Every structure is written in structure tokens, then in C-alpha cells.
mmCIF file of C-alpha atoms and ligand atoms in Angstrom:
data_model
loop_
_atom_site.group_PDB
_atom_site.id
_atom_site.type_symbol
_atom_site.label_atom_id
_atom_site.label_comp_id
_atom_site.label_asym_id
_atom_site.label_seq_id
_atom_site.Cartn_x
_atom_site.Cartn_y
_atom_site.Cartn_z
ATOM 1 C CA MET F 15 -23.791 29.458 -28.265
ATOM 2 C CA HIS F 16 -24.512 26.584 -30.514
ATOM 3 C CA LYS F 17 -26.495 23.393 -30.034
ATOM 4 C CA LYS F 18 -25.184 19.828 -29.961
ATOM 5 C CA THR F 19 -27.148 16.680 -30.060
ATOM 6 C CA ILE F 20 -26.299 14.239 -27.245
ATOM 7 C CA ASP F 21 -27.651 10.688 -26.945
ATOM 8 C CA PHE F 22 -27.636 10.250 -23.101
ATOM 9 C CA SER F 23 -28.080 6.531 -23.457
ATOM 10 C CA LYS F 24 -24.586 6.566 -24.727
ATOM 11 C CA TYR F 25 -23.064 9.681 -23.153
ATOM 12 C CA SER F 26 -24.062 9.110 -19.509
ATOM 13 C CA SER F 27 -22.084 6.574 -17.614
ATOM 14 C CA ILE F 28 -25.226 4.800 -16.453
ATOM 15 C CA ARG F 29 -26.235 4.579 -20.140
ATOM 16 C CA LEU F 30 -29.774 5.964 -19.682
ATOM 17 C CA GLY F 31 -31.697 8.884 -21.110
ATOM 18 C CA PRO F 32 -32.998 10.290 -24.362
ATOM 19 C CA VAL F 33 -31.381 12.056 -27.317
ATOM 20 C CA MET F 34 -31.513 15.712 -26.841
ATOM 21 C CA ASP F 35 -30.244 19.018 -28.110
ATOM 22 C CA VAL F 36 -28.079 20.818 -25.581
ATOM 23 C CA SER F 37 -26.574 24.264 -25.713
ATOM 24 C CA VAL F 38 -22.812 24.446 -25.886
ATOM 25 C CA ILE F 39 -21.411 27.237 -23.665
ATOM 26 C CA GLU F 40 -18.447 28.666 -25.470
ATOM 27 C CA ASN F 41 -17.555 31.756 -23.399
ATOM 28 C CA GLU F 42 -18.388 33.783 -20.282
ATOM 29 C CA ALA F 43 -21.180 35.725 -22.064
ATOM 30 C CA ASP F 44 -22.950 32.427 -22.947
ATOM 31 C CA ALA F 45 -22.529 31.297 -19.289
ATOM 32 C CA LYS F 46 -24.089 34.486 -18.175
ATOM 33 C CA SER F 47 -27.169 34.252 -20.460
ATOM 34 C CA PHE F 48 -27.745 30.553 -20.113
ATOM 35 C CA ASP F 49 -30.474 29.654 -17.615
ATOM 36 C CA GLY F 50 -30.832 25.971 -17.888
ATOM 37 C CA LEU F 51 -29.035 23.073 -16.158
ATOM 38 C CA ILE F 52 -25.385 22.347 -16.688
ATOM 39 C CA VAL F 53 -24.115 18.825 -17.516
ATOM 40 C CA GLY F 54 -20.555 17.768 -16.962
ATOM 41 C CA GLY F 55 -19.328 14.343 -18.047
ATOM 42 C CA ALA F 56 -22.749 12.749 -16.847
ATOM 43 C CA TYR F 57 -20.916 10.306 -14.621
ATOM 44 C CA ASN F 58 -23.263 11.220 -11.669
ATOM 45 C CA LEU F 59 -26.556 11.763 -13.537
ATOM 46 C CA ILE F 60 -29.820 10.244 -14.580
ATOM 47 C CA VAL F 61 -31.182 12.340 -17.393
ATOM 48 C CA THR F 62 -34.982 11.906 -17.604
ATOM 49 C CA GLY F 63 -35.630 14.284 -20.528
ATOM 50 C CA LYS F 64 -38.198 16.347 -18.476
ATOM 51 C CA ASN F 65 -35.757 19.226 -18.347
ATOM 52 C CA GLN F 66 -35.201 20.220 -21.950
ATOM 53 C CA ASN F 67 -32.896 23.121 -21.262
ATOM 54 C CA LEU F 68 -29.434 21.541 -20.776
ATOM 55 C CA GLY F 69 -26.051 23.019 -21.398
ATOM 56 C CA ILE F 70 -22.561 21.761 -21.558
ATOM 57 C CA LEU F 71 -19.181 23.578 -21.564
ATOM 58 C CA GLY F 72 -17.335 23.780 -24.809
ATOM 59 C CA GLU F 73 -13.691 22.876 -25.416
ATOM 60 C CA GLU F 74 -12.730 26.408 -24.732
ATOM 61 C CA PHE F 75 -13.004 25.357 -21.027
ATOM 62 C CA GLU F 76 -10.506 22.432 -21.408
ATOM 63 C CA TYR F 77 -7.222 23.964 -20.230
ATOM 64 C CA VAL F 78 -4.655 23.741 -17.437
ATOM 65 C CA ARG F 79 -2.221 26.388 -16.607
ATOM 66 C CA LEU F 80 0.524 26.499 -13.962
ATOM 67 C CA GLU F 81 1.275 30.099 -12.867
ATOM 68 C CA GLU F 82 3.553 30.967 -10.004
ATOM 69 C CA ASP F 83 2.067 29.024 -7.088
ATOM 70 C CA LYS F 84 -1.393 28.242 -8.464
ATOM 71 C CA LEU F 85 -3.049 25.694 -10.883
ATOM 72 C CA TYR F 86 -5.716 27.078 -13.154
ATOM 73 C CA VAL F 87 -8.051 24.426 -14.615
ATOM 74 C CA GLY F 88 -10.879 24.987 -16.979
ATOM 75 C CA ALA F 89 -14.112 23.293 -15.762
ATOM 76 C CA ALA F 90 -14.477 21.058 -18.814
ATOM 77 C CA MET F 91 -11.197 19.364 -18.053
ATOM 78 C CA SER F 92 -11.416 15.675 -17.019
ATOM 79 C CA GLY F 93 -9.955 14.474 -13.738
ATOM 80 C CA GLY F 94 -7.818 12.064 -15.591
ATOM 81 C CA ARG F 95 -6.119 14.859 -17.533
ATOM 82 C CA ILE F 96 -5.458 16.804 -14.384
ATOM 83 C CA PHE F 97 -4.051 13.810 -12.655
ATOM 84 C CA SER F 98 -1.689 13.256 -15.580
ATOM 85 C CA PHE F 99 -0.572 16.925 -15.553
ATOM 86 C CA ALA F 100 -0.039 16.786 -11.754
ATOM 87 C CA LYS F 101 2.042 13.575 -12.114
ATOM 88 C CA LYS F 102 4.215 15.144 -14.830
ATOM 89 C CA ASN F 103 4.820 18.258 -12.882
ATOM 90 C CA ASP F 104 5.321 16.498 -9.517
ATOM 91 C CA LEU F 105 2.376 18.129 -7.871
ATOM 92 C CA ALA F 106 0.771 16.673 -4.681
ATOM 93 C CA GLY F 107 -2.818 16.360 -3.759
ATOM 94 C CA PHE F 108 -4.292 15.273 -7.083
ATOM 95 C CA GLU F 109 -3.640 11.550 -6.760
ATOM 96 C CA PHE F 110 -7.339 10.805 -5.920
ATOM 97 C CA ILE F 111 -8.653 12.494 -9.019
ATOM 98 C CA GLY F 112 -6.710 9.859 -11.168
ATOM 99 C CA GLY F 113 -9.561 7.426 -10.594
ATOM 100 C CA LEU F 114 -12.487 9.759 -10.421
ATOM 101 C CA PRO F 115 -14.538 9.919 -13.664
ATOM 102 C CA GLY F 116 -15.930 13.366 -14.611
ATOM 103 C CA THR F 117 -15.116 16.913 -15.234
ATOM 104 C CA ILE F 118 -13.641 19.432 -12.829
ATOM 105 C CA GLY F 119 -17.014 21.461 -12.998
ATOM 106 C CA GLY F 120 -19.003 18.299 -12.010
ATOM 107 C CA MET F 121 -16.397 17.429 -9.219
ATOM 108 C CA LEU F 122 -16.727 20.999 -7.824
ATOM 109 C CA SER F 123 -20.493 20.707 -7.685
ATOM 110 C CA MET F 124 -20.421 17.224 -6.026
ATOM 111 C CA ASN F 125 -17.318 18.035 -3.897
ATOM 112 C CA ALA F 126 -16.240 14.656 -5.317
ATOM 113 C CA GLY F 127 -13.687 12.643 -3.338
ATOM 114 C CA LEU F 128 -12.311 9.415 -2.269
ATOM 115 C CA LYS F 129 -11.191 8.033 1.112
ATOM 116 C CA GLY F 130 -11.168 11.318 2.956
ATOM 117 C CA GLN F 131 -9.728 13.397 0.038
ATOM 118 C CA GLU F 132 -12.058 15.773 -1.795
ATOM 119 C CA ILE F 133 -11.833 18.279 -4.594
ATOM 120 C CA PHE F 134 -12.310 21.323 -2.134
ATOM 121 C CA ASN F 135 -9.144 20.416 -0.222
ATOM 122 C CA ASN F 136 -6.608 22.225 -2.335
ATOM 123 C CA LEU F 137 -9.099 24.563 -3.844
ATOM 124 C CA VAL F 138 -8.514 28.359 -3.618
ATOM 125 C CA ALA F 139 -11.311 29.816 -5.759
ATOM 126 C CA VAL F 140 -13.796 29.099 -8.455
ATOM 127 C CA LYS F 141 -14.433 31.313 -11.450
ATOM 128 C CA PHE F 142 -17.901 32.128 -12.634
ATOM 129 C CA ALA F 143 -19.156 34.317 -15.431
ATOM 130 C CA ASP F 144 -19.300 37.357 -12.957
ATOM 131 C CA GLY F 145 -15.891 36.738 -11.348
ATOM 132 C CA TYR F 146 -14.118 34.603 -8.825
ATOM 133 C CA LYS F 147 -15.558 33.308 -5.547
ATOM 134 C CA GLN F 148 -13.037 32.317 -2.864
ATOM 135 C CA LYS F 149 -13.468 28.804 -1.306
ATOM 136 C CA SER F 150 -14.664 30.368 1.974
ATOM 137 C CA GLU F 151 -17.531 32.045 0.153
ATOM 138 C CA ILE F 152 -18.773 28.697 -1.218
ATOM 139 C CA GLU F 153 -20.831 26.503 1.248
ATOM 140 C CA HIS F 154 -19.646 22.933 0.888
ATOM 141 C CA GLY F 155 -19.633 19.537 2.638
ATOM 142 C CA TYR F 156 -19.689 15.915 1.996
ATOM 143 C CA ARG F 157 -20.665 15.408 -1.700
ATOM 144 C CA TYR F 158 -22.199 18.761 -2.138
ATOM 145 C CA ALA F 159 -21.245 22.421 -2.822
ATOM 146 C CA LYS F 160 -23.634 25.325 -3.317
ATOM 147 C CA LEU F 161 -21.764 26.797 -6.277
ATOM 148 C CA GLY F 162 -24.814 29.050 -7.212
ATOM 149 C CA GLY F 163 -23.710 29.103 -10.914
ATOM 150 C CA ILE F 164 -21.836 27.578 -13.630
ATOM 151 C CA ALA F 165 -18.221 26.902 -12.658
ATOM 152 C CA LEU F 166 -15.927 27.898 -15.528
ATOM 153 C CA GLU F 167 -12.534 27.437 -13.871
ATOM 154 C CA ALA F 168 -10.998 26.132 -10.610
ATOM 155 C CA VAL F 169 -7.945 27.549 -8.973
ATOM 156 C CA PHE F 170 -5.876 25.229 -6.739
ATOM 157 C CA GLU F 171 -2.927 25.882 -4.539
ATOM 158 C CA ILE F 172 0.048 23.664 -5.300
ATOM 159 C CA LYS F 173 2.484 21.700 -3.380
ATOM 160 C CA ASN F 174 5.317 19.701 -4.818
ATOM 161 C CA GLY F 175 5.543 15.832 -4.299
ATOM 162 C CA TYR F 176 3.424 13.531 -6.468
ATOM 163 C CA ASP F 177 2.766 10.387 -4.382
ATOM 164 C CA GLU F 178 2.650 7.184 -6.539
ATOM 165 C CA VAL F 179 2.140 5.002 -3.467
ATOM 166 C CA LEU F 180 -0.954 6.968 -2.483
ATOM 167 C CA TYR F 181 -2.167 6.817 -6.095
ATOM 168 C CA GLU F 182 -1.886 2.949 -6.179
ATOM 169 C CA GLU F 183 -3.536 2.827 -2.729
ATOM 170 C CA LEU F 184 -6.567 4.808 -3.781
ATOM 171 C CA LYS F 185 -6.681 2.826 -7.173
ATOM 172 C CA ASN F 186 -6.873 -0.470 -5.197
ATOM 173 C CA ALA F 187 -9.619 0.954 -3.044
ATOM 174 C CA ARG F 188 -11.826 0.964 -6.129
ATOM 175 C CA LYS F 189 -11.254 -2.708 -6.925
ATOM 176 C CA ASN F 190 -14.649 -3.754 -5.371
ATOM 177 C CA GLN F 191 -16.688 -1.590 -7.825
ATOM 178 C CA PRO F 192 -18.838 -3.218 -10.455
ATOM 179 C CA LYS F 193 -17.906 -2.998 -14.105
ATOM 180 C CA ASN F 194 -21.456 -2.546 -15.410
ATOM 181 C CA PRO F 195 -22.593 0.886 -16.338
ATOM 182 C CA SER F 196 -23.495 2.995 -13.285
ATOM 183 C CA ALA F 197 -23.316 6.479 -12.001
ATOM 184 C CA GLY F 198 -21.059 5.526 -9.076
ATOM 185 C CA SER F 199 -22.604 5.562 -5.595
ATOM 186 C CA CYS F 200 -26.400 5.823 -5.836
ATOM 187 C CA PHE F 201 -26.910 7.215 -2.334
ATOM 188 C CA LYS F 202 -24.823 9.179 0.104
ATOM 189 C CA ASN F 203 -23.470 7.449 3.108
ATOM 190 C CA PRO F 204 -25.553 8.463 6.124
ATOM 191 C CA LEU F 205 -23.426 9.803 9.056
ATOM 192 C CA ASN F 206 -21.582 6.904 10.645
ATOM 193 C CA ASN F 207 -23.140 4.376 8.328
ATOM 194 C CA PHE F 208 -22.870 2.928 4.814
ATOM 195 C CA ALA F 209 -25.624 3.196 2.268
ATOM 196 C CA GLY F 210 -24.470 -0.185 0.722
ATOM 197 C CA LYS F 211 -24.911 -1.903 4.118
ATOM 198 C CA LEU F 212 -28.362 -0.485 4.673
ATOM 199 C CA ILE F 213 -29.542 -1.513 1.172
ATOM 200 C CA GLU F 214 -28.137 -5.097 1.737
ATOM 201 C CA GLU F 215 -29.766 -5.290 5.201
ATOM 202 C CA ALA F 216 -33.085 -4.206 3.562
ATOM 203 C CA GLY F 217 -32.820 -7.111 1.166
ATOM 204 C CA MET F 218 -32.214 -5.034 -1.913
ATOM 205 C CA LYS F 219 -28.678 -6.161 -2.788
ATOM 206 C CA GLY F 220 -28.927 -7.780 -6.261
ATOM 207 C CA TYR F 221 -32.586 -6.733 -6.489
ATOM 208 C CA GLN F 222 -33.536 -5.953 -10.063
ATOM 209 C CA ILE F 223 -36.359 -4.016 -11.802
ATOM 210 C CA GLY F 224 -36.265 -4.293 -15.577
ATOM 211 C CA GLY F 225 -32.642 -3.777 -16.644
ATOM 212 C CA MET F 226 -31.572 -1.970 -13.473
ATOM 213 C CA ALA F 227 -30.304 -3.630 -10.227
ATOM 214 C CA PHE F 228 -28.301 -2.830 -7.038
ATOM 215 C CA SER F 229 -25.146 -4.585 -7.714
ATOM 216 C CA GLU F 230 -24.304 -7.931 -6.133
ATOM 217 C CA ILE F 231 -20.705 -6.628 -5.945
ATOM 218 C CA HIS F 232 -21.429 -3.320 -4.267
ATOM 219 C CA ALA F 233 -25.001 -2.801 -3.190
ATOM 220 C CA ASN F 234 -24.911 1.051 -3.382
ATOM 221 C CA PHE F 235 -24.114 0.847 -7.176
ATOM 222 C CA LEU F 236 -27.220 0.992 -9.244
ATOM 223 C CA VAL F 237 -26.187 -0.863 -12.376
ATOM 224 C CA ASN F 238 -27.601 -1.055 -15.936
ATOM 225 C CA PHE F 239 -27.473 -4.555 -17.494
ATOM 226 C CA GLY F 240 -27.812 -3.002 -20.858
ATOM 227 C CA ASN F 241 -31.486 -2.774 -21.239
ATOM 228 C CA GLY F 242 -32.312 -0.539 -18.337
ATOM 229 C CA LYS F 243 -34.802 2.302 -18.726
ATOM 230 C CA VAL F 244 -35.054 5.592 -16.783
ATOM 231 C CA GLU F 245 -38.443 4.423 -15.370
ATOM 232 C CA ASP F 246 -36.750 1.266 -13.967
ATOM 233 C CA ALA F 247 -34.134 3.342 -12.347
ATOM 234 C CA LEU F 248 -36.630 5.759 -10.692
ATOM 235 C CA GLU F 249 -38.794 2.805 -9.418
ATOM 236 C CA ILE F 250 -35.959 0.836 -7.941
ATOM 237 C CA ILE F 251 -34.452 3.890 -6.262
ATOM 238 C CA GLU F 252 -37.883 4.758 -4.767
ATOM 239 C CA LEU F 253 -38.308 1.225 -3.609
ATOM 240 C CA ALA F 254 -34.822 1.046 -2.062
ATOM 241 C CA GLN F 255 -35.456 4.257 -0.098
ATOM 242 C CA LYS F 256 -38.798 2.879 1.158
ATOM 243 C CA LYS F 257 -37.370 -0.544 2.262
ATOM 244 C CA VAL F 258 -34.387 1.019 4.025
ATOM 245 C CA LEU F 259 -36.605 3.466 5.818
ATOM 246 C CA GLU F 260 -38.829 0.618 7.000
ATOM 247 C CA ASN F 261 -35.978 -1.689 7.925
ATOM 248 C CA SER F 262 -33.608 0.731 9.662
ATOM 249 C CA GLY F 263 -35.387 4.054 9.973
ATOM 250 C CA VAL F 264 -32.686 5.799 7.889
ATOM 251 C CA LYS F 265 -33.895 8.087 4.975
ATOM 252 C CA LEU F 266 -31.238 7.560 2.084
ATOM 253 C CA GLU F 267 -30.364 10.718 0.353
ATOM 254 C CA LEU F 268 -29.506 10.531 -3.362
ATOM 255 C CA GLU F 269 -25.939 11.111 -4.431
ATOM 256 C CA VAL F 270 -26.904 10.641 -8.037
ATOM 257 C CA LYS F 271 -28.603 13.711 -9.474
ATOM 258 C CA ILE F 272 -31.868 13.055 -11.363
ATOM 259 C CA ILE F 273 -32.479 15.759 -13.839
HETATM 260 C C1 LIG V 303 -17.751 4.107 -11.797
HETATM 261 C C2 LIG V 303 -17.944 5.423 -11.043
HETATM 262 C C3 LIG V 303 -17.196 5.586 -9.891
HETATM 263 C C4 LIG V 303 -17.297 6.780 -9.164
HETATM 264 N N1 LIG V 303 -16.705 6.950 -7.994
HETATM 265 C C5 LIG V 303 -16.818 8.183 -7.308
HETATM 266 C C6 LIG V 303 -16.093 8.323 -6.136
HETATM 267 O O1 LIG V 303 -15.229 7.622 -5.725
HETATM 268 N N2 LIG V 303 -16.082 9.594 -5.517
HETATM 269 C C7 LIG V 303 -17.020 10.542 -5.978
HETATM 270 O O2 LIG V 303 -17.117 11.539 -5.363
HETATM 271 N N3 LIG V 303 -17.762 10.384 -7.061
HETATM 272 C C8 LIG V 303 -17.644 9.206 -7.800
HETATM 273 N N4 LIG V 303 -18.377 9.005 -8.938
HETATM 274 C C9 LIG V 303 -19.255 10.041 -9.464
HETATM 275 C C10 LIG V 303 -18.628 11.051 -10.375
HETATM 276 O O3 LIG V 303 -17.285 10.673 -10.715
HETATM 277 C C11 LIG V 303 -18.577 12.437 -9.572
HETATM 278 O O4 LIG V 303 -19.722 12.814 -9.115
HETATM 279 C C12 LIG V 303 -18.097 13.563 -10.570
HETATM 280 O O5 LIG V 303 -17.916 14.730 -9.891
HETATM 281 C C13 LIG V 303 -19.082 13.812 -11.705
HETATM 282 O O6 LIG V 303 -18.577 14.701 -12.708
HETATM 283 P P1 LIG V 303 -19.330 15.082 -14.071
HETATM 284 O O7 LIG V 303 -18.544 16.042 -14.741
HETATM 285 O O8 LIG V 303 -19.674 13.765 -14.710
HETATM 286 O O9 LIG V 303 -20.679 15.767 -13.520
HETATM 287 P P2 LIG V 303 -22.169 15.376 -13.997
HETATM 288 O O10 LIG V 303 -22.559 14.073 -13.571
HETATM 289 O O11 LIG V 303 -22.337 15.704 -15.392
HETATM 290 O O12 LIG V 303 -22.954 16.414 -13.100
HETATM 291 C C14 LIG V 303 -23.003 16.328 -11.647
HETATM 292 C C15 LIG V 303 -23.539 17.581 -10.985
HETATM 293 O O13 LIG V 303 -22.526 18.585 -11.263
HETATM 294 C C16 LIG V 303 -23.185 19.814 -11.964
HETATM 295 N N5 LIG V 303 -22.225 20.388 -12.840
HETATM 296 C C17 LIG V 303 -21.577 19.816 -13.850
HETATM 297 N N6 LIG V 303 -20.634 20.731 -14.352
HETATM 298 C C18 LIG V 303 -20.823 21.842 -13.679
HETATM 299 C C19 LIG V 303 -20.248 23.151 -13.846
HETATM 300 N N7 LIG V 303 -19.332 23.489 -14.742
HETATM 301 N N8 LIG V 303 -20.658 24.088 -13.047
HETATM 302 C C20 LIG V 303 -21.563 23.867 -12.044
HETATM 303 N N9 LIG V 303 -22.146 22.682 -11.888
HETATM 304 C C21 LIG V 303 -21.834 21.701 -12.629
HETATM 305 C C22 LIG V 303 -24.382 19.142 -12.624
HETATM 306 O O14 LIG V 303 -25.383 20.184 -12.910
HETATM 307 C C23 LIG V 303 -24.883 18.105 -11.697
HETATM 308 O O15 LIG V 303 -25.642 18.682 -10.629
HETATM 309 C C24 LIG V 303 -18.199 7.847 -9.662
HETATM 310 C C25 LIG V 303 -18.946 7.659 -10.875
HETATM 311 C C26 LIG V 303 -18.757 6.403 -11.540
HETATM 312 C C27 LIG V 303 -19.501 6.274 -12.812
#
């Protein structure tokens, strides 16, 4: 296991966080001995610097292999690369991954998805340092999965029939997203409701603290105008939760992970 220096104000999609040394996990033995927090593509993270023990998967975990009726994907692979592979090999069920930023490891942990499709749909099993866990052994739901360890590989069942129309449809569904740096949706949608709507109703759409604001384009996107600080982000998140609770009685749960 070697160390690598990452500037999270450049690496993370929300462009926040310190410069830190992280451990690079190169094999299963490293994964077994590492006892810190694992970072994927940092598309869903606010890194505060409080936890100094961060790890990242090395390029050994960037692979995709088609074997009989299964697809084996290293957890460091990006969604975009899986999508391209699925398209080229005429596989169905990966169209939504085309527009999702992040690694397969991060997507498993978040059960990432779009418009009713999510990463657990075609999943068969996840490989960890001590072996495979079947999907049925992993508790999961809307935007969460209790992996209980570092995911090293995902195994998917495959069906033929890549669907370009579905891909275009899903791509268009993302057109209302702001272009400023963000970590995607800040809060999870409460049951039968929308976090963005609740934020707007609480008067927080467009609200800004320092360089961070809830976007005018989509209120559930916490965006960085370039000079945002971790402290601004934490303050505005807390304020939004308070305002929404006061206004509508709903306690917004974070989708973004603060580590
Ligand atoms: C513009 C934008 C749009 C987005 N749109 C969507 C969307 O439509 N739908 C959606 O679901 N998400 C969306 N996201 C969020 C993001 O794409 C997903 O959450 C994605 O799964 C993050 O992957 P990551 O590799 O960057 O994970 P990270 O952000 O690095 O980590 C997320 C979590 O996964 C854990 N993790 C990472 N790797 C592993 C591993 N190998 N094993 C175990 N745990 C691991 C981390 O510890 C952390 O808890 C969006 C983000 C952005 C910036």
C-alpha cells in the first residue's frame, strides 16, 4: 500500500476540502488491513479533513470482464467506462450509468440511480477482501447500501439489447442540473416528496453563504461558486435542514456524505 497526495479542492466534484495523503489500496491484502474510510471518485462527498485516514482503490481495480452470462467489474471503474463497454457489447440495463459520475464502488455504496433505475437492479454479488456477498445478503434501499466493507468488484447479470432511446431519455432528464461544481443532490428525497421543492418552499432556493448556495436552477443542488469553503457548506446545510423542518415539519436527510 503506498500513499498518494490528493487535493480535494480539485479532486472532489464540489471542489472543497484539504490537500491530504491517502492510502492507495492495491490488492486484497491491502483492503483487508486498511481500517480507514474509502473514497471513490468523490462525486458525492464533502471532505472536511477531520478524518485523516482515507483510502482509494488503485488502478488494479479498473477492469471489466465478460464471462459467460456475467459481467465482472472492478470497483474503481467509472460509470462512463462501463456504459461504453455495455453499449459496444449490446448489453441492456446500463444505460442510466452513462450519465452518472463516479466509480462502481461509490455507486454500490450509494445504490446510485436515476429515474427508477439503480445499480442494485442487475447486481448479482459484490466481492470484498474476504470473498463474495450475494445481493440478497446486502441490505439496500433508496440511495443506500450497507456494504460492510470495501467493495472490490461488482458482478452483474447480463441481458442483450442496449437501448439508445432509453439512454437519450435519461440524458435529457439531467438537463435541468446546474453546471457549477456540486456533489449532485444534497439531500435525499423524502417519501412522496422532493427535497428541492421543500428547500424552495422554505425560502432557501438561491440562498448563499460564502461561496456556497442552493442553486437557482435546482434547489437541491448545493453549488460552489468557486470560492466556497467546507465551513460555508456545513453552515448552509444545517440552515436548510432547520428552515425546512420549521416550514414543513420534514427532517431532510443528507444524500451527500460529509467525511
Ligand atoms: C453533477 C452530479 C450529478 C449526480 N447525479 C446523480 C444521480 O442522478 N443519481 C445518483 O444516484 N447520484 C448522482 N450523483 C452522485 C454520485 O454520482 C453518486 O453518489 C456516485 O455513486 C458517487 O460515486 P463515487 O465513486 O464518486 O463515490 P464517492 O463520492 O467517492 O463516495 C460515496 C460513498 O461511497 C463510499 N465508497 C466509495 N467507494 C467505495 C468502495 N469501493 N467500497 C465501499 N464503499 C465505497 C464512500 O465511502 C462514500 O460513503 C451526482 C453527482 C454529481 C456531481
